[in-house]
Rosetta silent file (secondary structure, phi, psi, omega in degrees, C-alpha in Angstrom):
SEQUENCE: DVVLLDLKMPGISGMEVLEILKRDNPAIQVIIITGYASIDLAVEAGRLGVFHFLCKPFAPEVLIATVEKAAKA
SCORE:     score description
SCORE:     0.000 S_00000001
   1 L     0.000  145.009  178.019  100.118  108.702   91.599 S_00000001
   2 E  -127.062  133.343  177.944   96.855  109.164   93.470 S_00000001
   3 E  -115.735  131.283  170.206   93.567  110.193   91.882 S_00000001
   4 E   -98.608  123.299 -170.886   90.609  111.629   93.795 S_00000001
   5 E  -130.776  124.439  174.622   87.524  110.743   91.784 S_00000001
   6 E   -87.530  149.174  179.366   83.898  111.727   92.303 S_00000001
   7 L   -79.395  -35.078 -176.681   81.237  109.335   91.041 S_00000001
   8 L   -99.280  107.348  178.961   78.786  111.991   89.848 S_00000001
   9 L  -137.714  153.842  177.992   80.235  114.080   87.036 S_00000001
  10 L   -72.329  134.333  172.870   78.729  115.631   83.921 S_00000001
  11 L    89.612  -29.663 -178.861   79.159  113.635   80.747 S_00000001
  12 L  -153.943  144.049  179.880   80.824  110.525   82.191 S_00000001
  13 L   -83.435  154.265  176.570   80.409  108.509   85.355 S_00000001
  14 H   -60.618  -32.696  178.591   83.183  108.102   87.872 S_00000001
  15 H   -65.842  -37.685  176.701   82.981  104.337   87.402 S_00000001
  16 H   -65.083  -42.909  178.183   83.737  104.763   83.703 S_00000001
  17 H   -62.957  -42.436  177.996   86.703  106.983   84.535 S_00000001
  18 H   -57.677  -45.870  178.833   87.897  104.412   87.090 S_00000001
  19 H   -58.969  -44.246 -179.499   87.814  101.680   84.439 S_00000001
  20 H   -64.995  -46.175 -179.774   89.825  103.831   82.021 S_00000001
  21 H   -58.899  -47.916 -177.031   92.374  104.838   84.663 S_00000001
  22 H   -70.982  -31.359  176.852   92.969  101.273   85.839 S_00000001
  23 H   -67.214  -44.122 -176.534   93.123   99.940   82.277 S_00000001
  24 H   -80.237  -25.605 -178.917   95.710  102.523   81.253 S_00000001
  25 L  -150.144   82.390 -175.157   97.688  102.477   84.526 S_00000001
  26 L   -58.024  -24.157 -177.724   96.896   99.485   86.771 S_00000001
  27 L   -83.084  -10.053 -177.656   99.277  100.708   89.505 S_00000001
  28 L   -65.946  141.144  178.525   97.511  104.051   89.973 S_00000001
  29 E   -96.909  123.680 -178.094   95.780  104.502   93.324 S_00000001
  30 E  -116.518  129.237  175.072   92.210  105.801   93.021 S_00000001
  31 E  -111.606  119.285  178.112   90.163  107.145   95.910 S_00000001
  32 E   -90.026  135.139  176.560   86.468  107.490   95.133 S_00000001
  33 E  -120.240  127.824 -178.941   84.577  110.276   96.854 S_00000001
  34 E  -152.058  150.731  171.371   80.795  110.249   96.740 S_00000001
  35 L  -101.555    3.749 -176.262   77.679  111.499   98.393 S_00000001
  36 L  -124.485   51.631 -175.723   75.730  108.694   96.700 S_00000001
  37 L   -73.642  147.509  171.373   77.246  105.598   98.249 S_00000001
  38 L  -150.445  159.571  178.157   75.721  102.169   98.001 S_00000001
  39 H   -60.812  -43.305 -178.941   76.947   98.666   98.699 S_00000001
  40 H   -60.214  -43.646  178.514   76.677   97.800   94.998 S_00000001
  41 H   -65.157  -41.609  179.697   78.841  100.759   93.963 S_00000001
  42 H   -63.778  -41.457  178.984   81.448   99.988   96.620 S_00000001
  43 H   -64.960  -45.432  179.173   81.612   96.344   95.526 S_00000001
  44 H   -62.930  -42.518  178.040   81.908   97.300   91.855 S_00000001
  45 H   -61.729  -41.876  177.073   84.603   99.868   92.650 S_00000001
  46 H   -61.714  -41.317  177.981   86.502   97.229   94.622 S_00000001
  47 H   -61.496  -33.951 -178.905   86.258   94.827   91.704 S_00000001
  48 H   -84.581   -5.735  173.412   87.748   97.526   89.471 S_00000001
  49 L    99.018   22.963  178.333   90.659   98.089   91.849 S_00000001
  50 L   -65.386  144.335  178.618   89.779  101.252   93.776 S_00000001
  51 L   -74.628  -46.047 -178.286   92.102  101.960   96.713 S_00000001
  52 E  -155.327  154.007 -177.767   89.423  103.421   98.987 S_00000001
  53 E  -121.850  107.558 -179.385   85.796  104.553   98.867 S_00000001
  54 E  -102.867  130.387  177.931   85.031  107.706  100.927 S_00000001
  55 E   -97.808  131.427  176.722   81.453  108.729  101.613 S_00000001
  56 L   -74.680  145.997   -6.462   80.627  112.417  101.991 S_00000001
  57 L   -81.363  155.057  175.966   80.696  114.099  104.399 S_00000001
  58 L  -142.957  156.744  179.688   84.079  113.212  105.853 S_00000001
  59 L   -74.314  145.296  177.981   86.606  115.074  107.957 S_00000001
  60 H   -54.332  -35.612 -179.992   89.558  116.659  106.153 S_00000001
  61 H   -62.389  -33.572  179.170   91.894  114.570  108.326 S_00000001
  62 H   -66.921  -44.053  178.551   90.317  111.397  106.932 S_00000001
  63 H   -62.604  -46.742 -179.589   90.978  112.518  103.367 S_00000001
  64 H   -59.798  -46.875  179.916   94.571  113.494  104.156 S_00000001
  65 H   -62.891  -39.585 -179.689   95.285  110.163  105.887 S_00000001
  66 H   -66.761  -42.499  178.069   93.717  108.219  103.019 S_00000001
  67 H   -64.608  -41.587  178.582   95.747  110.079  100.386 S_00000001
  68 H   -62.231  -41.860  178.077   98.941  109.528  102.378 S_00000001
  69 H   -65.095  -42.210 -179.786   98.242  105.777  102.624 S_00000001
  70 H   -63.803  -39.232 -179.202   97.431  105.576   98.918 S_00000001
  71 H   -65.787  -28.135  179.663  100.650  107.401   98.012 S_00000001
  72 H   -87.726  -13.772 -175.981  102.670  104.841   99.974 S_00000001
  73 L   -74.061    0.000    0.000  100.864  101.822   98.510 S_00000001
């Protein structure tokens, strides 16, 4: 399974969702998508087990290739 997860959401942060997803299913591949990237967020996401961190804007081909790699991981 692959999850596309935005960091900025109403009611709960993407980092909180990432923690829950990885706790409940450590093998799940999570791709974070954000327009609010920072080194600290990328490091924290990596610590929590994110597969990849995509910064907006990105080309559709980049997203497709990343999802395909995550699905094979």
